[in-house]
Amino acid sequence: MDFNGSGLLTLLIFLPLLGAVIISSIIRKDNIVRYFALSIVTIELIISLFIFFSFDKNSTQKFQLIDSINNWISVNSFNVQYLVGIDGLSLPLLLLCSILMFVAVLASWSISSRVSEYFTWLLVLQTAVLGVFCSLDLIMFFLFWELELVPMFFLISIWGAGRKEYSAMKFLLYTLFGSAFLLIGILAIYFSTDTFDMTVLPTLMKSSILILPSTLIFFMFLLGFSIKLPVFPFHTWLPDAHTDAPTAVSVILAGVLLKMGGYGIIRIVITLFEEPSIAFAYIFALLGVVNIIYGALITIQQKDLKRLIAYSSISHMGYVLLGISSIAATNTDQVLLGLTGASMQMFTHGTITGLLFLCVGILYDKTHTRYIPDLGGLSQKMPLLTIAIIVGGLASLGLPSTSGFISELLIFLSAFNVFPIYTIIGVSGIVLTAGYILWMIQRTFFGPINQRFETLSGVNSLQALAMYLLVLSILIVGIYPNIITSVFESGISNIISIPSS
Amino acid sequence: MSINDLLILFPEIMVIVTGLSILIIDLFISNKRILPLVTVLGLFTALLFLIYQMSSGLTIDESSLLNSAIVFDQFGILYKFIITFCSLSIIIGSTGFTKSFNKFSSEFYALMLFSTSGMMFLSSASELIFLYLSIELTTLPLIALSAIHKTSKSTESSLKFLILAAVSSAILLYGIVLLYGLTGTTDIQLISSTLTDLFKNGETKYIPIALIIITLIVTGFGFKISAVPFQMWTPDVYEGAPIPITTFLSVASKTAAFAALIRISTLIFPNLSQDISWGQVIAIISALSMTVGNFSAILQNSFKRMMAYSTIAHAGYLLIGISAISVGVSDLITNSISTMTFYLIGYCLINMTAFISVMCILNTIENDSIKKLSGLGKSSPMIAFCLAISMVALTGLPPTIGFIGKLYLFSVGFDSGFDWLVLIALLNSVIAAYYYLRVVKVMYLETSSKSKVFSVSLMPKITILSLTIFIILFGVIPGPIVDITINAAESISIFR
């Protein structure tokens, strides 16, 4: 049990867990709990920013900041190690998680029932998600992947609204069903190559004989990750869970948890199963387009603001799949472009949808309704919120100079070479997006104001801080996308350079 | 029998002597509060001695006792340790509950101890008649104990238990007799070498009788570990018996039965003809057990019945390990024994936490509907927390020992080529999540109509809290436990 490494990532992953233990066991006063949780996520954000800016994009090492403990579980045939590290692919997602967690804590300030439990689970969730993005050992990855379910189950089912228990259980069972296949896939890889170590697996997989057909393992992983992303027809848990979860949890769910699926596809499916991925790239493209169009068509019909944004997430995750489908391109640059676009889409969707859910949550706190026909003219009462939601909405439909534009552009550019028909259909999704976003904003924030909202007050400074942090990140990435794309590119070029060597 | 032999048998003797002295003390001292104290003291001494035996590396030559009726190996010691630990925890945890049968408390403690000693013998029995006797010594006190409340339900369940235990023992005994007829000995190690001779060079003459032997032994043990299709007594007995006895049945009794089953399936079954694919049969029983157990558990309203079906499902998971033994690769056998042992340790810790938590709340004989737990999250947060952790662990989610146990067990199952079985098991865990987490949901999300304040005494609280700590601790640092189970597994497979 020797610890190697700088310990920075270990600190980043387990600091929230430590915070959760302290909150649940020591702190009694609700207000102190809130400030304590805030200070933990602030430290996390600072560490993440530090890691982000000190990251060496040109390093020859594939993974940086590696912490390891050999032989965490060690049996003669079964060797699991504690191994965490980051590369260009996981780093922006790590940063995304820290930003959204910071926002989530701010957005949870008004939670008044069972405060210490709430923040305990929220911090445990942060540990789990960061762990997923940092794990370089398949079993560790799986452990954090499963760990995330426990806090989510409690957060949705205790602090949610509506059919919260049903939604929480549905979310849990869907994910568990997917992870059953993940575990089979992981074990199949292990018994073919004798290692769980993701740093050496890409090369080992080339040289070893798999005990199950690689296409079968490929589809098992794909199924597991598709449920999380979610991909049609496994998406039905998402609207329920998003709608019934408390605001902050919706932000995390849409912003970070969905990305675990996309991250898994790129990190494991694409990296380890290159041949099946190329052979079945049309499945990615097809499902991607179905997600985009089907998601958008359903979104237009929604009258509940939260459900509307939830379905728009399904549509936007379709772009990620379409970007991934460019793996079939013959030109490596095209592949790089497409995967970078897909990763960018995950990052930008995280900030954009996080912002939209946050705005809707604040709106609901004030108006006690999310039913669009009941709303209207709110821009007069809540100018700050209106500006934020307009920025989020425009970014969501991919307006240039917002971050949404960059990722969609990259995806369409690369996918068009491989699957022109699918891409053309996919591009038309933007029109639908513009439709439902602008229509939603128009019905909710403009037009005549409903009589009962005459006395509505504006947002408070905490809420404004949370919203404008995300607005800022959307604009920064939109105007200077290189800050994120270069990092993604460095990580993805490592992943796709393996076949050529 | 030398003094050294006595030292080796000391834990068992200690437990029996404590049981006897409970009966004697009860005659002279009217204060019942001394009885649990004496019991705990006796069990604790036995536990300490077992730890000493575990750490003192004994060699194999001096290990067989009483004309090799008992084998003295790390495997046996570890299982004795688990059983003694379970029995100790249950007795400490049920101090509040035992007040409800105050009149019979000396019988309760004495019978618990006798049954414990039977299980300890069972886990180190190396001779089939002795093994049979140990099973009887284990079961008979439990039959009496399950009727200790003298309600009609309890009596009925005890009668059912008696009949099925007798039938299953008879079936097992018949298998033993046939095995004796085939090999001329009842010593497990001699049997295994005789069988190797009988079946070498692809001899097929004895295959029919070997098939019957396997069927009978598997059936006999199938009843003991409540695997499908021999499970039907389980829910009724679990429901009718008082909770401490249900707990004891579901953890210690099952552990001991698995100890004997592991020993037999490692030393006897593989030496039968290679043409008999008994592993496949076990695998089918395993798949049936988990599926039937989990699906039936969904429908239950009674906590004890739900846990009974959950026990059946877990027996199914554990049988994956037995199937893995059938593959016959030496490394794999060691691993599957080790993983089953690890899983059993986790299972015992988790089930005891769950049962003792519920016991604290139901301090009386009233019904144990899951609905009764509503609002527990508010009225007694600590017990609710422990129960919630145990449910999460039974589901097999991290960071608990349940997760590591399943991971390790399934990986060994996968390694041995039973990948279809592992897939069934994994899908079953999804089904199981539904009913385990329903308990959590009821505790935290539903508010009870009347706010009850439970006065829980200190000892049960300490017990469940420390068990919960173990569940999480070994979920994060499983290494030391895995090492111990590997040691145990190596000590048994060395005889092959």
GROMACS .gro file of C-alpha atoms in nm, chain B residues 55-441:
model
  387
  556SER     CA    1  -0.226  -1.606   1.421
  557SER     CA    2  -0.021  -1.904   1.542
  558GLY     CA    3   0.085  -2.078   1.225
  559LEU     CA    4   0.007  -2.444   1.284
  560THR     CA    5   0.141  -2.707   1.052
  561ILE     CA    6  -0.080  -2.952   0.873
  562ASP     CA    7   0.063  -3.277   1.023
  563GLU     CA    8  -0.067  -3.211   1.369
  564SER     CA    9  -0.396  -3.082   1.245
  565SER     CA   10  -0.632  -3.379   1.227
  566LEU     CA   11  -0.805  -3.467   1.548
  567LEU     CA   12  -1.022  -3.738   1.700
  568ASN     CA   13  -0.927  -3.997   1.440
  569SER     CA   14  -0.943  -3.724   1.180
  570ALA     CA   15  -1.307  -3.642   1.252
  571ILE     CA   16  -1.208  -3.280   1.285
  572VAL     CA   17  -0.959  -3.101   1.070
  573PHE     CA   18  -0.770  -2.812   1.211
  574ASP     CA   19  -0.703  -2.564   0.932
  575GLN     CA   20  -0.722  -2.190   0.873
  576PHE     CA   21  -1.045  -2.237   0.681
  577GLY     CA   22  -1.220  -2.399   0.975
  578ILE     CA   23  -1.081  -2.146   1.219
  579LEU     CA   24  -1.196  -1.854   1.006
  580TYR     CA   25  -1.547  -1.994   0.975
  581LYS     CA   26  -1.559  -2.065   1.348
  582PHE     CA   27  -1.453  -1.707   1.402
  583ILE     CA   28  -1.729  -1.574   1.176
  584ILE     CA   29  -1.989  -1.792   1.347
  585THR     CA   30  -1.878  -1.700   1.698
  586PHE     CA   31  -1.867  -1.335   1.603
  587CYS     CA   32  -2.221  -1.353   1.462
  588SER     CA   33  -2.351  -1.526   1.766
  589LEU     CA   34  -2.180  -1.276   1.996
  590SER     CA   35  -2.315  -0.977   1.804
  591ILE     CA   36  -2.666  -1.117   1.796
  592ILE     CA   37  -2.665  -1.185   2.168
  593ILE     CA   38  -2.536  -0.838   2.249
  594GLY     CA   39  -2.771  -0.683   1.997
  595SER     CA   40  -3.078  -0.861   2.125
  596THR     CA   41  -3.042  -0.775   2.493
  597GLY     CA   42  -3.344  -0.550   2.468
  598PHE     CA   43  -3.549  -0.801   2.275
  599THR     CA   44  -3.490  -1.100   2.504
  600LYS     CA   45  -3.695  -0.930   2.773
  601SER     CA   46  -4.002  -1.046   2.582
  602PHE     CA   47  -3.930  -1.407   2.674
  603ASN     CA   48  -3.781  -1.346   3.010
  604LYS     CA   49  -3.918  -1.671   3.146
  605PHE     CA   50  -3.712  -1.874   2.905
  606SER     CA   51  -3.400  -1.664   2.889
  607SER     CA   52  -3.171  -1.934   3.026
  608GLU     CA   53  -3.299  -2.174   2.761
  609PHE     CA   54  -3.256  -1.907   2.496
  610TYR     CA   55  -2.891  -1.847   2.579
  611ALA     CA   56  -2.806  -2.213   2.636
  612LEU     CA   57  -2.968  -2.327   2.311
  613MET     CA   58  -2.803  -2.046   2.117
  614LEU     CA   59  -2.468  -2.159   2.253
  615PHE     CA   60  -2.529  -2.527   2.174
  616SER     CA   61  -2.632  -2.441   1.824
  617THR     CA   62  -2.323  -2.223   1.788
  618SER     CA   63  -2.102  -2.509   1.896
  619GLY     CA   64  -2.272  -2.734   1.640
  620MET     CA   65  -2.194  -2.482   1.368
  621MET     CA   66  -1.833  -2.460   1.482
  622PHE     CA   67  -1.798  -2.836   1.459
  623LEU     CA   68  -1.969  -2.831   1.122
  624SER     CA   69  -1.719  -2.588   0.976
  625SER     CA   70  -1.426  -2.809   1.069
  626ALA     CA   71  -1.584  -3.152   1.028
  627SER     CA   72  -1.376  -3.380   0.812
  628GLU     CA   73  -1.569  -3.699   0.857
  629LEU     CA   74  -1.918  -3.747   0.721
  630ILE     CA   75  -2.088  -3.897   1.027
  631PHE     CA   76  -1.942  -3.623   1.241
  632LEU     CA   77  -2.062  -3.372   0.985
  633TYR     CA   78  -2.411  -3.516   1.005
  634LEU     CA   79  -2.406  -3.500   1.385
  635SER     CA   80  -2.292  -3.140   1.375
  636ILE     CA   81  -2.581  -3.052   1.147
  637GLU     CA   82  -2.823  -3.207   1.396
  638LEU     CA   83  -2.656  -3.029   1.686
  639THR     CA   84  -2.694  -2.706   1.490
  640THR     CA   85  -3.054  -2.753   1.388
  641LEU     CA   86  -3.232  -2.907   1.687
  642PRO     CA   87  -3.171  -2.615   1.926
  643LEU     CA   88  -3.281  -2.376   1.651
  644ILE     CA   89  -3.610  -2.562   1.612
  645ALA     CA   90  -3.681  -2.523   1.980
  646LEU     CA   91  -3.571  -2.161   1.971
  647SER     CA   92  -3.797  -2.066   1.684
  648ALA     CA   93  -4.097  -2.171   1.894
  649ILE     CA   94  -3.983  -1.983   2.204
  650HIS     CA   95  -4.266  -1.732   2.180
  651LYS     CA   96  -4.528  -2.005   2.190
  652THR     CA   97  -4.763  -1.818   1.960
  653SER     CA   98  -4.950  -2.025   1.706
  654LYS     CA   99  -4.752  -1.878   1.418
  655SER     CA  100  -4.426  -1.945   1.590
  656THR     CA  101  -4.523  -2.303   1.674
  657GLU     CA  102  -4.637  -2.367   1.322
  658SER     CA  103  -4.316  -2.236   1.176
  659SER     CA  104  -4.113  -2.439   1.419
  660LEU     CA  105  -4.299  -2.756   1.324
  661LYS     CA  106  -4.243  -2.683   0.958
  662PHE     CA  107  -3.878  -2.627   1.031
  663LEU     CA  108  -3.857  -2.954   1.222
  664ILE     CA  109  -4.009  -3.159   0.944
  665LEU     CA  110  -3.809  -3.006   0.665
  666ALA     CA  111  -3.487  -3.018   0.864
  667ALA     CA  112  -3.551  -3.387   0.934
  668VAL     CA  113  -3.628  -3.461   0.571
  669SER     CA  114  -3.327  -3.276   0.441
  670SER     CA  115  -3.098  -3.439   0.696
  671ALA     CA  116  -3.235  -3.777   0.594
  672ILE     CA  117  -3.166  -3.703   0.228
  673LEU     CA  118  -2.816  -3.588   0.311
  674LEU     CA  119  -2.761  -3.895   0.526
  675TYR     CA  120  -2.869  -4.117   0.242
  676GLY     CA  121  -2.614  -3.951   0.020
  677ILE     CA  122  -2.350  -4.009   0.285
  678VAL     CA  123  -2.446  -4.374   0.314
  679LEU     CA  124  -2.416  -4.425  -0.060
  680LEU     CA  125  -2.080  -4.252  -0.056
  681TYR     CA  126  -1.972  -4.489   0.221
  682GLY     CA  127  -2.098  -4.782   0.016
  683LEU     CA  128  -1.894  -4.666  -0.280
  684THR     CA  129  -1.570  -4.591  -0.101
  685GLY     CA  130  -1.582  -4.787   0.225
  686THR     CA  131  -1.490  -4.490   0.440
  687THR     CA  132  -1.648  -4.179   0.586
  688ASP     CA  133  -1.329  -3.981   0.616
  689ILE     CA  134  -1.352  -3.699   0.362
  690GLN     CA  135  -0.983  -3.708   0.273
  691LEU     CA  136  -0.978  -4.084   0.232
  692ILE     CA  137  -1.295  -4.062   0.027
  693SER     CA  138  -1.140  -3.815  -0.205
  694SER     CA  139  -0.834  -4.033  -0.269
  695THR     CA  140  -1.047  -4.347  -0.307
  696LEU     CA  141  -1.272  -4.170  -0.555
  697THR     CA  142  -0.973  -4.060  -0.758
  698ASP     CA  143  -0.871  -4.424  -0.785
  699LEU     CA  144  -1.222  -4.538  -0.872
  700PHE     CA  145  -1.267  -4.293  -1.152
  701LYS     CA  146  -0.921  -4.290  -1.304
  702ASN     CA  147  -0.876  -4.389  -1.666
  703GLY     CA  148  -1.224  -4.270  -1.752
  704GLU     CA  149  -1.406  -4.545  -1.561
  705THR     CA  150  -1.779  -4.518  -1.628
  706LYS     CA  151  -1.916  -4.806  -1.416
  707TYR     CA  152  -1.981  -4.590  -1.112
  708ILE     CA  153  -2.125  -4.287  -1.285
  709PRO     CA  154  -2.493  -4.362  -1.207
  710ILE     CA  155  -2.426  -4.399  -0.836
  711ALA     CA  156  -2.206  -4.090  -0.839
  712LEU     CA  157  -2.492  -3.896  -0.993
  713ILE     CA  158  -2.728  -4.011  -0.720
  714ILE     CA  159  -2.475  -3.919  -0.453
  715ILE     CA  160  -2.431  -3.569  -0.590
  716THR     CA  161  -2.804  -3.520  -0.625
  717LEU     CA  162  -2.872  -3.628  -0.269
  718ILE     CA  163  -2.593  -3.421  -0.115
  719VAL     CA  164  -2.681  -3.112  -0.317
  720THR     CA  165  -3.046  -3.153  -0.224
  721GLY     CA  166  -2.962  -3.196   0.143
  722PHE     CA  167  -2.749  -2.886   0.147
  723GLY     CA  168  -2.994  -2.707  -0.079
  724PHE     CA  169  -3.242  -2.716   0.208
  725LYS     CA  170  -2.983  -2.594   0.458
  726ILE     CA  171  -2.874  -2.298   0.250
  727SER     CA  172  -3.231  -2.242   0.122
  728ALA     CA  173  -3.156  -2.256  -0.248
  729VAL     CA  174  -3.438  -2.286  -0.500
  730PRO     CA  175  -3.619  -2.533  -0.535
  731PHE     CA  176  -3.563  -2.626  -0.170
  732GLN     CA  177  -3.643  -2.283  -0.032
  733MET     CA  178  -4.009  -2.299   0.061
  734TRP     CA  179  -3.959  -2.338   0.436
  735THR     CA  180  -3.746  -2.025   0.459
  736PRO     CA  181  -4.002  -1.741   0.450
  737ASP     CA  182  -4.241  -1.911   0.691
  738VAL     CA  183  -3.974  -2.001   0.942
  739TYR     CA  184  -3.811  -1.659   0.919
  740GLU     CA  185  -4.143  -1.491   0.972
  741GLY     CA  186  -4.257  -1.709   1.259
  742ALA     CA  187  -3.935  -1.715   1.458
  743PRO     CA  188  -3.840  -1.433   1.696
  744ILE     CA  189  -3.605  -1.186   1.525
  745PRO     CA  190  -3.283  -1.287   1.704
  746ILE     CA  191  -3.339  -1.644   1.589
  747THR     CA  192  -3.423  -1.530   1.237
  748THR     CA  193  -3.100  -1.335   1.235
  749PHE     CA  194  -2.907  -1.630   1.366
  750LEU     CA  195  -3.063  -1.856   1.103
  751SER     CA  196  -2.989  -1.620   0.822
  752VAL     CA  197  -2.625  -1.555   0.907
  753ALA     CA  198  -2.457  -1.814   1.128
  754SER     CA  199  -2.655  -2.115   1.017
  755LYS     CA  200  -2.604  -2.032   0.652
  756THR     CA  201  -2.232  -1.965   0.702
  757ALA     CA  202  -2.184  -2.303   0.865
  758ALA     CA  203  -2.379  -2.483   0.593
  759PHE     CA  204  -2.168  -2.313   0.330
  760ALA     CA  205  -1.849  -2.407   0.514
  761ALA     CA  206  -1.948  -2.774   0.494
  762LEU     CA  207  -2.068  -2.742   0.136
  763ILE     CA  208  -1.745  -2.574   0.029
  764ARG     CA  209  -1.542  -2.847   0.195
  765ILE     CA  210  -1.741  -3.124   0.028
  766SER     CA  211  -1.750  -2.964  -0.312
  767THR     CA  212  -1.377  -2.899  -0.303
  768LEU     CA  213  -1.269  -3.239  -0.175
  769ILE     CA  214  -1.531  -3.485  -0.297
  770PHE     CA  215  -1.715  -3.363  -0.606
  771PRO     CA  216  -1.411  -3.288  -0.824
  772ASN     CA  217  -1.278  -3.639  -0.772
  773LEU     CA  218  -1.587  -3.797  -0.920
  774SER     CA  219  -1.591  -3.872  -1.289
  775GLN     CA  220  -1.501  -3.589  -1.522
  776ASP     CA  221  -1.813  -3.673  -1.721
  777ILE     CA  222  -2.042  -3.539  -1.453
  778SER     CA  223  -2.084  -3.165  -1.505
  779TRP     CA  224  -2.215  -3.090  -1.159
  780GLY     CA  225  -2.103  -2.729  -1.189
  781GLN     CA  226  -2.373  -2.668  -1.448
  782VAL     CA  227  -2.639  -2.805  -1.213
  783ILE     CA  228  -2.519  -2.577  -0.935
  784ALA     CA  229  -2.515  -2.287  -1.179
  785ILE     CA  230  -2.878  -2.350  -1.271
  786ILE     CA  231  -2.976  -2.374  -0.905
  787SER     CA  232  -2.787  -2.052  -0.849
  788ALA     CA  233  -2.965  -1.869  -1.132
  789LEU     CA  234  -3.302  -1.997  -1.012
  790SER     CA  235  -3.235  -1.901  -0.651
  791MET     CA  236  -3.145  -1.543  -0.726
  792THR     CA  237  -3.425  -1.490  -0.972
  793VAL     CA  238  -3.698  -1.651  -0.762
  794GLY     CA  239  -3.564  -1.491  -0.443
  795ASN     CA  240  -3.551  -1.141  -0.585
  796PHE     CA  241  -3.881  -1.149  -0.766
  797SER     CA  242  -4.062  -1.288  -0.462
  798ALA     CA  243  -3.900  -1.034  -0.233
  799ILE     CA  244  -4.051  -0.748  -0.432
  800LEU     CA  245  -4.399  -0.858  -0.334
  801GLN     CA  246  -4.343  -0.885   0.041
  802ASN     CA  247  -4.483  -0.651   0.301
  803SER     CA  248  -4.327  -0.816   0.599
  804PHE     CA  249  -3.965  -0.721   0.664
  805LYS     CA  250  -3.872  -1.068   0.779
  806ARG     CA  251  -4.031  -1.233   0.476
  807MET     CA  252  -3.856  -0.988   0.248
  808MET     CA  253  -3.525  -1.066   0.412
  809ALA     CA  254  -3.600  -1.436   0.384
  810TYR     CA  255  -3.634  -1.406   0.008
  811SER     CA  256  -3.330  -1.183  -0.001
  812THR     CA  257  -3.143  -1.461   0.180
  813ILE     CA  258  -3.250  -1.703  -0.091
  814ALA     CA  259  -3.121  -1.463  -0.355
  815HIS     CA  260  -2.790  -1.429  -0.175
  816ALA     CA  261  -2.758  -1.805  -0.153
  817GLY     CA  262  -2.793  -1.793  -0.530
  818TYR     CA  263  -2.511  -1.541  -0.564
  819LEU     CA  264  -2.289  -1.749  -0.335
  820LEU     CA  265  -2.350  -2.063  -0.539
  821ILE     CA  266  -2.169  -1.893  -0.829
  822GLY     CA  267  -1.858  -1.962  -0.624
  823ILE     CA  268  -1.944  -2.332  -0.591
  824SER     CA  269  -1.997  -2.352  -0.966
  825ALA     CA  270  -1.657  -2.190  -1.015
  826ILE     CA  271  -1.499  -2.465  -0.801
  827SER     CA  272  -1.629  -2.720  -1.050
  828VAL     CA  273  -1.393  -2.592  -1.318
  829GLY     CA  274  -1.114  -2.762  -1.127
  830VAL     CA  275  -0.826  -2.523  -1.192
  831SER     CA  276  -0.627  -2.493  -0.873
  832ASP     CA  277  -0.596  -2.113  -0.873
  833LEU     CA  278  -0.961  -2.076  -0.947
  834ILE     CA  279  -1.062  -2.304  -0.661
  835THR     CA  280  -0.858  -2.099  -0.417
  836ASN     CA  281  -1.010  -1.781  -0.552
  837SER     CA  282  -1.365  -1.901  -0.544
  838ILE     CA  283  -1.335  -2.029  -0.187
  839SER     CA  284  -1.178  -1.701  -0.088
  840THR     CA  285  -1.443  -1.495  -0.260
  841MET     CA  286  -1.728  -1.696  -0.112
  842THR     CA  287  -1.577  -1.651   0.230
  843PHE     CA  288  -1.538  -1.280   0.173
  844TYR     CA  289  -1.894  -1.254   0.049
  845LEU     CA  290  -2.020  -1.447   0.351
  846ILE     CA  291  -1.833  -1.217   0.588
  847GLY     CA  292  -1.992  -0.917   0.421
  848TYR     CA  293  -2.329  -1.083   0.410
  849CYS     CA  294  -2.318  -1.166   0.782
  850LEU     CA  295  -2.220  -0.812   0.879
  851ILE     CA  296  -2.489  -0.660   0.660
  852ASN     CA  297  -2.771  -0.894   0.753
  853MET     CA  298  -2.697  -0.862   1.122
  854THR     CA  299  -2.705  -0.483   1.094
  855ALA     CA  300  -3.038  -0.496   0.913
  856PHE     CA  301  -3.201  -0.741   1.149
  857ILE     CA  302  -3.072  -0.592   1.472
  858SER     CA  303  -3.179  -0.245   1.358
  859VAL     CA  304  -3.530  -0.369   1.298
  860MET     CA  305  -3.518  -0.563   1.623
  861CYS     CA  306  -3.448  -0.241   1.811
  862ILE     CA  307  -3.767  -0.090   1.676
  863LEU     CA  308  -3.993  -0.388   1.706
  864ASN     CA  309  -3.896  -0.453   2.064
  865THR     CA  310  -4.217  -0.646   2.099
  866ILE     CA  311  -4.383  -0.932   1.916
  867GLU     CA  312  -4.599  -0.708   1.700
  868ASN     CA  313  -4.599  -0.756   1.325
  869ASP     CA  314  -4.301  -0.651   1.125
  870SER     CA  315  -4.459  -0.486   0.822
  871ILE     CA  316  -4.218  -0.264   0.631
  872LYS     CA  317  -4.470   0.018   0.668
  873LYS     CA  318  -4.392   0.021   1.041
  874LEU     CA  319  -4.054   0.170   0.954
  875SER     CA  320  -4.204   0.487   0.812
  876GLY     CA  321  -4.071   0.806   0.958
  877LEU     CA  322  -3.780   0.625   1.119
  878GLY     CA  323  -3.539   0.870   0.957
  879LYS     CA  324  -3.680   1.138   1.185
  880SER     CA  325  -3.767   0.948   1.499
  881SER     CA  326  -3.438   0.763   1.536
  882PRO     CA  327  -3.189   0.884   1.279
  883MET     CA  328  -2.905   0.662   1.394
  884ILE     CA  329  -3.090   0.334   1.355
  885ALA     CA  330  -3.235   0.453   1.025
  886PHE     CA  331  -2.887   0.537   0.904
  887CYS     CA  332  -2.752   0.192   0.994
  888LEU     CA  333  -3.048   0.019   0.832
  889ALA     CA  334  -3.011   0.236   0.523
  890ILE     CA  335  -2.641   0.153   0.494
  891SER     CA  336  -2.718  -0.216   0.527
  892MET     CA  337  -2.978  -0.193   0.251
  893VAL     CA  338  -2.737  -0.004   0.027
  894ALA     CA  339  -2.478  -0.272   0.101
  895LEU     CA  340  -2.719  -0.554   0.023
  896THR     CA  341  -2.790  -0.385  -0.309
  897GLY     CA  342  -2.417  -0.397  -0.370
  898LEU     CA  343  -2.343  -0.028  -0.404
  899PRO     CA  344  -2.012   0.128  -0.302
  900PRO     CA  345  -1.855   0.221  -0.065
  901THR     CA  346  -1.967  -0.088   0.125
  902ILE     CA  347  -1.837  -0.439   0.168
  903GLY     CA  348  -2.138  -0.554  -0.035
  904PHE     CA  349  -1.997  -0.388  -0.346
  905ILE     CA  350  -1.652  -0.542  -0.311
  906GLY     CA  351  -1.804  -0.880  -0.228
  907LYS     CA  352  -2.017  -0.882  -0.541
  908LEU     CA  353  -1.736  -0.749  -0.757
  909TYR     CA  354  -1.497  -1.016  -0.638
  910LEU     CA  355  -1.753  -1.296  -0.656
  911PHE     CA  356  -1.872  -1.202  -1.003
  912SER     CA  357  -1.521  -1.165  -1.135
  913VAL     CA  358  -1.434  -1.517  -1.018
  914GLY     CA  359  -1.757  -1.646  -1.172
  915PHE     CA  360  -1.667  -1.474  -1.495
  916ASP     CA  361  -1.314  -1.610  -1.485
  917SER     CA  362  -1.446  -1.964  -1.452
  918GLY     CA  363  -1.648  -1.930  -1.769
  919PHE     CA  364  -1.991  -1.880  -1.616
  920ASP     CA  365  -2.036  -1.545  -1.785
  921TRP     CA  366  -2.406  -1.602  -1.853
  922LEU     CA  367  -2.457  -1.667  -1.482
  923VAL     CA  368  -2.277  -1.345  -1.391
  924LEU     CA  369  -2.497  -1.151  -1.630
  925ILE     CA  370  -2.808  -1.301  -1.470
  926ALA     CA  371  -2.669  -1.216  -1.128
  927LEU     CA  372  -2.599  -0.857  -1.229
  928LEU     CA  373  -2.945  -0.809  -1.373
  929ASN     CA  374  -3.081  -0.959  -1.054
  930SER     CA  375  -2.897  -0.697  -0.851
  931VAL     CA  376  -3.094  -0.435  -1.041
  932ILE     CA  377  -3.421  -0.601  -0.939
  933ALA     CA  378  -3.294  -0.630  -0.583
  934ALA     CA  379  -3.219  -0.259  -0.573
  935TYR     CA  380  -3.589  -0.193  -0.602
  936TYR     CA  381  -3.699  -0.369  -0.287
  937TYR     CA  382  -3.394  -0.287  -0.076
  938LEU     CA  383  -3.421   0.081  -0.152
  939ARG     CA  384  -3.793   0.071  -0.090
  940VAL     CA  385  -3.705   0.018   0.275
  941VAL     CA  386  -3.484   0.326   0.264
  942LYS     CA  387  -3.760   0.518   0.094
   0.00000   0.00000   0.00000
